[in-house]
Amino acid sequence: MPQRALFTEEHEMFREQVRRFVDKEVVPYHDQWERDGVVSRDLWQAAGEAGLLCCEVPEEYGGPGGDFLHSAIVVEELARAGTTGPAFYLHSDIVAPYLMAYGSEDQKRHWLPEMVSGETILAVGMTEPGAGSDLQGMKTRAERDGNHFVINGQKVFISNGQLADLVVLAAKTDPEAGAKGISLILVEREREGFTRGRNLEKIGYHAQDTSELFFENVRVPITNLLGEENRGFIQLMEQLPQERLLIALRCATTIEAALEWTLAYTRERKAFGRTIFDFQNSRFKLAEVKTRALATRAFTDQCLAAHVRGELDTATASAAKLFTTEQLAWVLDECLQLHGGYGYMREYPIARAWADARMSRIAGGSSEIMKEIISRAL
Ligand SMILES: Cc1cc2nc3c(=O)[nH]c(=O)nc-3n(C[C@H](O)[C@H](O)[C@H](O)COP(=O)(O)OP(=O)(O)OC[C@H]3O[C@@H](n4cnc5c(N)ncnc54)[C@H](O)[C@@H]3O)c2cc1C
């Protein structure tokens, strides 16, 4: 793959460090976590100690004071190893930014150091059984009662749902006002009336916990409001380009990894007296994969550069998510095919990646919603 001009020497050193961490602390345990349906809490603490969490949190809040390229490196190196269990990107680059952008000074001083160390694990609760793409239809309610909010409702498909110590919850504070009546509220694990359902069984991402969350008369002080009351929907929308870019970066790297896995396999495996790679069909398929890998990387790096400059717009980020997730699906299916029956066995990374990838065309905004957003900007 071509050299990537975006990253400095210091970033590349960090990449080496992350790679070593993934090889030592993630890869050997990932099978067990897939069986457990969740990664260990120890991993989070180790990642915190190694400076892999919340890369962009400034030093004054206990963070490493890095930039978004450091975050991108963590996402890419986990993807390169085919390890989808640790939801560090969700914690560090999707939820933590809400606190950084909208948190009060007290909230930041209280929470950011614990998030950096991995002591406090984060989740974001938007989706409900009756409202996913159409978030305005959410029913979870937070009513003011003196100095408290009283929360009632239910969320579903929440990543880090079992592990999370702190949930950024989207709830209606003015139910008559539609999108303009949604607020973000911090809910701690130990609040009375806050319970989590079972760890949901998924077709992929087996090592990542995904859960329902239930709120029954949960009282939280109004100081747990994140940002302005009734501005939650806009706050969510403001952070979405970064989430979509992260998904795109993960896809670009997984495509490159799938090419490597498949080259290695097809060069080794023999049929009809030659390697699978030697069949013209295999070489042509791999040539197409390589071409898509290059195009995907070029597009995502262009978006990454724009994001670092603060110029990545919602429609382009949505286009990146749409394009890369659809490319990934095509690439993994073709690469799996080249593995034959072994491609269907979970012990091969291509099989896991294939099942894991299905999620990316749905979560973080479905492909159809991406098309809606892109078409609105035409
Ligand atoms: C593994 C996993 C992890 C997740 N993690 C989280 C999390 O941490 N926090 C969280 O809040 N949510 C999370 N989600 C939820 C995810 O964001 C939603 O599943 C997603 O937004 C789609 O919502 P839905 O499932 O309700 O589908 P629906 O909104 O019911 O959509 C069903 C189908 O209709 C299509 N559709 C909907 N509206 C339109 C339209 N206007 N035009 C055309 N087609 C349309 C959709 O594209 C889809 O194909 C996760 C989901 C998964 C699978």
Coordinates of C-alpha atoms and ligand atoms in Angstrom, one line a residue:
M1 CA 0.0 0.0 0.0
P2 CA 1.3 3.6 -0.7
Q3 CA 2.9 5.6 2.0
R4 CA 0.4 7.7 3.9
A5 CA 1.6 11.3 4.2
L6 CA -0.8 12.2 7.0
F7 CA 1.1 10.5 9.7
T8 CA 4.3 11.9 11.3
E9 CA 7.2 9.8 12.6
E10 CA 5.8 10.2 16.1
H11 CA 2.5 8.8 14.9
E12 CA 4.3 5.8 13.3
M13 CA 6.1 5.1 16.6
F14 CA 2.7 5.2 18.3
R15 CA 1.4 2.7 15.7
E16 CA 4.3 0.3 16.6
Q17 CA 3.4 0.6 20.2
V18 CA -0.3 0.0 19.5
R19 CA 0.6 -3.0 17.3
R20 CA 2.6 -4.5 20.1
F21 CA -0.2 -4.0 22.6
V22 CA -2.7 -5.6 20.3
D23 CA -0.4 -8.6 19.7
K24 CA 0.3 -9.1 23.4
E25 CA -2.9 -8.0 25.2
V26 CA -5.7 -8.6 22.7
V27 CA -5.0 -11.3 20.1
P28 CA -4.2 -14.2 22.5
Y29 CA -7.4 -13.6 24.5
H30 CA -9.8 -12.8 21.7
D31 CA -11.1 -16.3 21.2
Q32 CA -12.0 -16.6 24.9
W33 CA -13.7 -13.2 24.9
E34 CA -15.8 -14.4 21.8
R35 CA -16.9 -17.3 23.9
D36 CA -17.6 -15.0 26.9
G37 CA -19.5 -12.5 24.8
V38 CA -17.5 -9.7 26.3
V39 CA -13.8 -8.6 26.7
S40 CA -12.3 -8.4 30.2
R41 CA -12.2 -5.3 32.3
D42 CA -8.5 -5.8 32.8
L43 CA -8.0 -5.1 29.1
W44 CA -9.5 -1.7 29.5
Q45 CA -7.2 -0.9 32.4
A46 CA -4.2 -2.1 30.4
A47 CA -5.2 0.0 27.4
G48 CA -5.6 3.0 29.7
E49 CA -2.1 2.4 31.2
A50 CA -0.7 2.1 27.7
G51 CA -2.2 5.4 26.6
L52 CA -4.6 3.9 24.0
L53 CA -7.9 5.3 25.4
C54 CA -9.2 8.8 24.8
C55 CA -6.1 9.8 22.8
E56 CA -7.4 13.3 22.3
V57 CA -8.2 14.2 26.0
P58 CA -5.8 17.0 27.0
E59 CA -3.1 16.4 29.6
E60 CA -4.8 18.7 32.1
Y61 CA -7.7 16.2 32.3
G62 CA -5.2 13.3 32.7
G63 CA -5.2 12.4 28.9
P64 CA -2.4 11.7 26.6
G65 CA -3.0 15.0 24.7
G66 CA -2.8 13.4 21.3
D67 CA -4.8 14.2 18.1
F68 CA -7.4 12.4 16.0
L69 CA -4.6 10.6 14.1
H70 CA -3.7 8.7 17.3
S71 CA -7.3 7.7 17.6
A72 CA -7.3 6.5 14.0
I73 CA -4.2 4.4 14.6
V74 CA -5.9 2.6 17.5
V75 CA -8.9 1.8 15.3
E76 CA -6.8 0.7 12.4
E77 CA -4.5 -1.6 14.4
L78 CA -7.4 -3.4 16.1
A79 CA -9.0 -3.8 12.6
R80 CA -5.7 -5.1 11.1
A81 CA -5.6 -7.9 13.6
G82 CA -9.3 -8.8 13.0
T83 CA -10.0 -8.1 16.7
T84 CA -13.5 -6.6 17.0
G85 CA -14.1 -7.1 20.7
P86 CA -12.6 -4.0 22.3
A87 CA -15.0 -1.1 21.7
F88 CA -12.3 1.4 22.4
Y89 CA -13.4 3.7 19.5
L90 CA -16.9 3.9 20.9
H91 CA -15.5 4.9 24.3
S92 CA -12.7 7.1 23.2
D93 CA -13.9 8.7 20.0
I94 CA -17.7 8.5 20.0
V95 CA -18.8 9.0 23.6
A96 CA -15.8 10.8 25.2
P97 CA -16.1 13.6 22.6
Y98 CA -19.6 14.4 23.9
L99 CA -18.1 15.1 27.3
M100 CA -15.2 17.1 25.9
A101 CA -17.5 19.2 23.7
Y102 CA -20.5 19.7 25.9
G103 CA -19.4 18.7 29.5
S104 CA -19.2 21.3 32.3
E105 CA -15.9 21.9 33.9
D106 CA -17.0 19.8 36.9
Q107 CA -18.1 16.9 34.7
K108 CA -14.8 17.0 32.8
R109 CA -12.7 17.1 35.9
H110 CA -14.7 14.2 37.4
W111 CA -15.1 11.9 34.5
L112 CA -12.3 12.4 31.9
P113 CA -9.4 11.1 34.0
E114 CA -11.3 7.9 34.8
M115 CA -12.2 7.5 31.1
V116 CA -8.6 7.8 30.1
S117 CA -7.5 5.2 32.7
G118 CA -10.1 2.7 31.6
E119 CA -11.7 2.7 35.1
T120 CA -14.9 4.1 33.7
I121 CA -16.2 2.5 30.5
L122 CA -18.7 4.4 28.4
A123 CA -21.7 3.7 26.3
V124 CA -24.2 5.8 24.4
G125 CA -27.9 5.0 24.5
M126 CA -29.9 6.3 21.6
T127 CA -31.7 3.4 19.9
E128 CA -34.9 2.0 21.3
P129 CA -37.1 -1.0 20.3
G130 CA -39.4 1.4 18.4
A131 CA -36.9 4.0 17.2
G132 CA -33.5 3.5 15.5
S133 CA -33.1 5.4 12.3
D134 CA -35.9 7.7 13.3
L135 CA -34.5 8.9 16.6
Q136 CA -37.1 11.6 17.0
G137 CA -39.6 8.8 17.7
M138 CA -37.8 7.8 21.0
K139 CA -40.0 7.3 24.0
T140 CA -37.5 7.4 26.9
R141 CA -38.6 10.3 29.1
A142 CA -36.6 12.5 31.5
E143 CA -39.0 14.6 33.6
R144 CA -37.9 17.4 35.9
D145 CA -38.6 17.0 39.6
G146 CA -37.0 19.7 41.6
N147 CA -33.2 19.3 41.2
H148 CA -33.5 15.9 39.6
F149 CA -34.5 14.2 36.3
V150 CA -36.7 11.1 36.7
I151 CA -36.0 8.8 33.8
N152 CA -38.3 6.1 32.4
G153 CA -37.8 4.1 29.3
Q154 CA -35.8 1.5 27.5
K155 CA -32.8 1.3 25.0
V156 CA -31.7 -1.6 22.8
F157 CA -28.6 -2.7 20.9
I158 CA -26.3 -0.7 23.2
S159 CA -22.6 -1.5 22.6
N160 CA -20.6 -1.8 25.9
G161 CA -24.0 -2.3 27.4
Q162 CA -22.8 -4.9 30.0
L163 CA -19.5 -3.2 30.8
A164 CA -20.5 0.4 30.8
D165 CA -20.1 2.4 34.0
L166 CA -21.5 5.6 32.5
V167 CA -24.1 5.9 29.8
V168 CA -24.7 9.1 27.8
L169 CA -28.4 8.7 27.4
A170 CA -30.6 10.4 24.9
A171 CA -34.1 11.1 26.4
K172 CA -37.1 13.3 25.7
T173 CA -37.2 16.3 28.1
D174 CA -39.9 18.0 26.0
P175 CA -41.9 15.3 24.3
E176 CA -44.1 17.7 22.4
A177 CA -41.1 19.3 20.6
G178 CA -39.9 16.3 18.5
A179 CA -36.2 16.5 17.8
K180 CA -36.0 19.8 19.7
G181 CA -37.1 18.1 22.9
I182 CA -34.2 15.6 23.3
S183 CA -31.5 16.0 25.9
L184 CA -28.3 14.1 26.7
I185 CA -28.0 12.9 30.3
L186 CA -25.3 11.1 32.1
V187 CA -26.5 8.0 33.9
E188 CA -24.1 6.1 36.2
R189 CA -24.1 2.3 36.5
E190 CA -25.2 2.3 40.2
R191 CA -28.3 4.5 39.9
E192 CA -31.3 2.9 41.4
G193 CA -33.8 1.7 38.8
F194 CA -31.2 1.4 36.1
T195 CA -30.8 -2.2 35.0
R196 CA -29.4 -4.0 32.0
G197 CA -30.9 -6.9 30.1
R198 CA -29.1 -9.9 28.8
N199 CA -26.1 -9.7 26.6
L200 CA -27.7 -10.0 23.1
E201 CA -26.7 -12.8 20.8
K202 CA -25.4 -11.5 17.5
I203 CA -24.3 -13.0 14.3
G204 CA -20.9 -11.3 14.6
Y205 CA -18.9 -9.1 17.0
H206 CA -19.1 -12.0 19.4
A207 CA -16.5 -10.5 21.8
Q208 CA -18.4 -7.2 22.1
D209 CA -21.2 -6.9 24.6
T210 CA -24.5 -5.5 23.2
S211 CA -27.5 -5.0 25.6
E212 CA -30.8 -3.7 26.4
L213 CA -30.9 -1.0 29.1
F214 CA -34.0 -0.4 31.3
F215 CA -34.8 2.8 33.3
E216 CA -37.5 2.7 35.9
N217 CA -37.9 5.9 37.9
V218 CA -34.2 6.5 37.8
R219 CA -33.4 9.8 39.6
V220 CA -30.3 11.7 38.5
P221 CA -29.4 15.2 39.6
I222 CA -29.9 18.0 37.0
T223 CA -26.1 18.5 37.1
N224 CA -25.9 15.3 35.0
L225 CA -27.4 17.1 32.0
L226 CA -24.8 17.1 29.3
G227 CA -24.8 20.4 27.5
E228 CA -28.0 22.4 27.0
E229 CA -31.4 21.0 27.7
N230 CA -33.4 20.1 24.5
R231 CA -30.3 20.4 22.4
G232 CA -29.4 16.7 22.5
F233 CA -30.4 15.9 19.0
I234 CA -28.2 18.6 17.5
Q235 CA -25.3 17.5 19.8
L236 CA -25.7 13.9 18.5
M237 CA -25.7 15.1 14.9
E238 CA -22.6 17.3 15.4
Q239 CA -20.5 14.3 16.5
L240 CA -21.8 11.9 13.8
P241 CA -19.2 12.8 11.0
Q242 CA -16.4 11.6 13.3
E243 CA -18.3 8.3 14.1
R244 CA -18.8 7.7 10.4
L245 CA -15.2 8.4 9.6
L246 CA -14.1 5.9 12.2
I247 CA -16.3 3.2 10.7
A248 CA -14.8 4.0 7.3
L249 CA -11.2 3.8 8.6
R250 CA -12.0 0.4 10.2
C251 CA -13.4 -0.8 6.9
A252 CA -10.4 0.4 4.8
T253 CA -8.0 -1.4 7.1
T254 CA -10.1 -4.6 7.2
I255 CA -10.2 -4.6 3.4
E256 CA -6.3 -4.5 3.4
A257 CA -6.1 -7.2 6.0
A258 CA -8.6 -9.4 4.1
L259 CA -6.4 -9.1 1.0
E260 CA -3.3 -10.2 3.0
W261 CA -5.1 -13.1 4.6
T262 CA -6.4 -14.2 1.2
L263 CA -3.1 -13.8 -0.6
A264 CA -1.4 -16.0 2.0
Y265 CA -4.1 -18.6 1.9
T266 CA -4.4 -18.9 -1.9
R267 CA -0.7 -19.1 -2.4
E268 CA -0.5 -22.0 0.1
R269 CA -3.6 -24.0 -0.9
K270 CA -3.4 -26.3 -3.9
A271 CA -6.0 -27.8 -6.3
F272 CA -5.6 -29.4 -9.8
G273 CA -1.9 -29.4 -9.4
R274 CA -1.4 -25.7 -8.7
T275 CA -2.1 -23.1 -6.1
I276 CA -5.5 -21.5 -5.9
F277 CA -3.7 -18.2 -6.6
D278 CA -2.6 -19.5 -10.0
F279 CA -6.2 -19.7 -11.3
Q280 CA -6.9 -16.7 -13.5
N281 CA -10.2 -16.3 -11.7
S282 CA -8.5 -16.0 -8.3
R283 CA -5.9 -13.5 -9.6
F284 CA -8.5 -11.4 -11.2
K285 CA -10.6 -11.4 -8.1
L286 CA -7.6 -10.4 -6.0
A287 CA -6.7 -7.7 -8.5
E288 CA -10.2 -6.3 -8.0
V289 CA -9.8 -6.5 -4.3
K290 CA -6.5 -4.6 -4.4
T291 CA -8.1 -1.9 -6.6
R292 CA -10.9 -1.4 -4.2
A293 CA -8.5 -1.4 -1.3
L294 CA -6.5 1.4 -2.9
A295 CA -9.6 3.4 -3.8
T296 CA -11.1 3.0 -0.3
R297 CA -7.9 4.0 1.3
A298 CA -7.5 7.1 -0.9
F299 CA -11.0 8.2 -0.1
T300 CA -10.8 7.6 3.6
D301 CA -7.4 9.3 3.9
Q302 CA -8.8 12.3 2.1
C303 CA -11.7 12.4 4.6
L304 CA -9.2 11.9 7.5
A305 CA -7.2 14.9 6.3
A306 CA -10.3 17.0 6.0
H307 CA -11.4 16.0 9.5
V308 CA -8.0 16.9 11.0
R309 CA -8.4 20.3 9.4
G310 CA -11.9 20.5 10.9
E311 CA -13.5 20.5 7.4
L312 CA -15.2 17.1 7.1
D313 CA -18.9 17.7 6.4
T314 CA -21.8 15.4 7.2
A315 CA -22.6 14.4 3.6
T316 CA -19.0 13.5 2.8
A317 CA -18.6 11.5 6.0
S318 CA -21.8 9.7 5.2
A319 CA -20.5 9.0 1.7
A320 CA -17.4 7.5 3.2
K321 CA -19.4 5.3 5.5
L322 CA -21.7 4.2 2.7
F323 CA -18.8 3.5 0.2
T324 CA -16.5 1.7 2.6
T325 CA -19.0 -0.5 4.3
E326 CA -20.4 -1.6 0.9
Q327 CA -16.9 -2.2 -0.4
L328 CA -16.0 -4.2 2.7
A329 CA -19.1 -6.5 2.2
W330 CA -18.1 -7.2 -1.4
V331 CA -14.4 -7.8 -0.6
L332 CA -15.0 -10.1 2.3
D333 CA -17.5 -12.2 0.4
E334 CA -15.1 -12.6 -2.5
C335 CA -12.2 -13.4 -0.2
L336 CA -14.2 -15.9 1.8
Q337 CA -15.1 -17.6 -1.5
L338 CA -11.5 -18.0 -2.4
H339 CA -10.9 -19.8 1.0
G340 CA -13.5 -22.5 0.0
G341 CA -15.0 -24.4 3.0
Y342 CA -12.3 -23.1 5.3
G343 CA -13.6 -19.6 4.7
Y344 CA -16.8 -20.7 6.5
M345 CA -14.9 -21.9 9.6
R346 CA -14.6 -19.4 12.5
E347 CA -11.0 -20.4 13.1
Y348 CA -10.1 -18.4 9.9
P349 CA -10.1 -14.6 10.3
I350 CA -11.9 -14.2 7.0
A351 CA -15.0 -16.0 8.4
R352 CA -15.2 -13.9 11.5
A353 CA -14.6 -10.7 9.5
W354 CA -17.4 -11.6 7.1
A355 CA -19.9 -12.1 9.9
D356 CA -18.6 -9.0 11.8
A357 CA -18.8 -6.7 8.8
R358 CA -22.6 -7.2 8.3
M359 CA -23.2 -4.8 11.2
S360 CA -21.4 -1.9 9.7
R361 CA -24.1 -1.3 7.0
I362 CA -26.7 -1.0 9.7
A363 CA -25.2 0.5 12.9
G364 CA -24.0 4.1 13.0
G365 CA -26.7 4.9 10.5
S366 CA -27.8 2.4 7.9
S367 CA -26.7 2.6 4.2
E368 CA -30.2 3.9 3.3
I369 CA -30.0 6.7 5.8
M370 CA -26.5 7.6 4.4
K371 CA -28.1 7.9 1.0
E372 CA -30.8 10.1 2.4
I373 CA -28.1 12.4 3.9
I374 CA -26.0 12.5 0.8
S375 CA -28.9 13.1 -1.5
R376 CA -30.1 16.0 0.6
A377 CA -26.8 17.8 0.0
L378 CA -26.9 17.3 -3.8
Ligands
LIG1 C1 -24.2 -4.5 16.8 C2 -24.9 -3.2 17.0 C3 -24.5 -2.2 17.9 C4 -25.2 -1.1 18.1 N1 -24.7 -0.2 19.0 C5 -25.5 0.9 19.3 C6 -25.1 1.8 20.4 O1 -24.1 1.6 21.1 N2 -26.0 2.8 20.8 C7 -27.1 3.0 20.1 O2 -27.8 3.9 20.4 N3 -27.5 2.2 19.0 C8 -26.7 1.2 18.6 N4 -27.1 0.4 17.6 C9 -28.3 0.6 16.9 C10 -28.2 1.1 15.5 O3 -27.7 2.4 15.4 C11 -29.5 0.9 14.8 O4 -29.7 -0.5 14.7 C12 -29.6 1.6 13.4 O5 -29.6 3.0 13.6 C13 -30.9 1.2 12.7 O6 -32.0 1.3 13.5 P1 -33.1 0.1 13.6 O7 -32.3 -1.1 14.0 O8 -34.2 0.6 14.5 O9 -33.6 -0.1 12.1 P2 -34.9 0.7 11.4 O10 -34.7 2.2 11.7 O11 -36.1 0.1 11.9 O12 -34.6 0.4 9.9 C14 -35.1 -0.8 9.3 C15 -34.7 -0.7 7.8 O13 -35.4 0.4 7.2 C16 -34.6 1.3 6.6 N5 -35.0 2.7 6.7 C17 -35.3 3.3 7.9 N6 -35.6 4.6 7.6 C18 -35.5 4.7 6.3 C19 -35.7 5.8 5.4 N7 -36.0 7.1 5.8 N8 -35.5 5.6 4.0 C20 -35.1 4.4 3.6 N9 -34.9 3.3 4.4 C21 -35.1 3.5 5.7 C22 -33.2 1.1 7.3 O14 -32.2 1.5 6.5 C23 -33.2 -0.4 7.5 O15 -32.8 -1.1 6.3 C24 -26.3 -0.8 17.3 C25 -26.8 -1.8 16.4 C26 -26.1 -2.9 16.2 C27 -26.6 -3.9 15.2

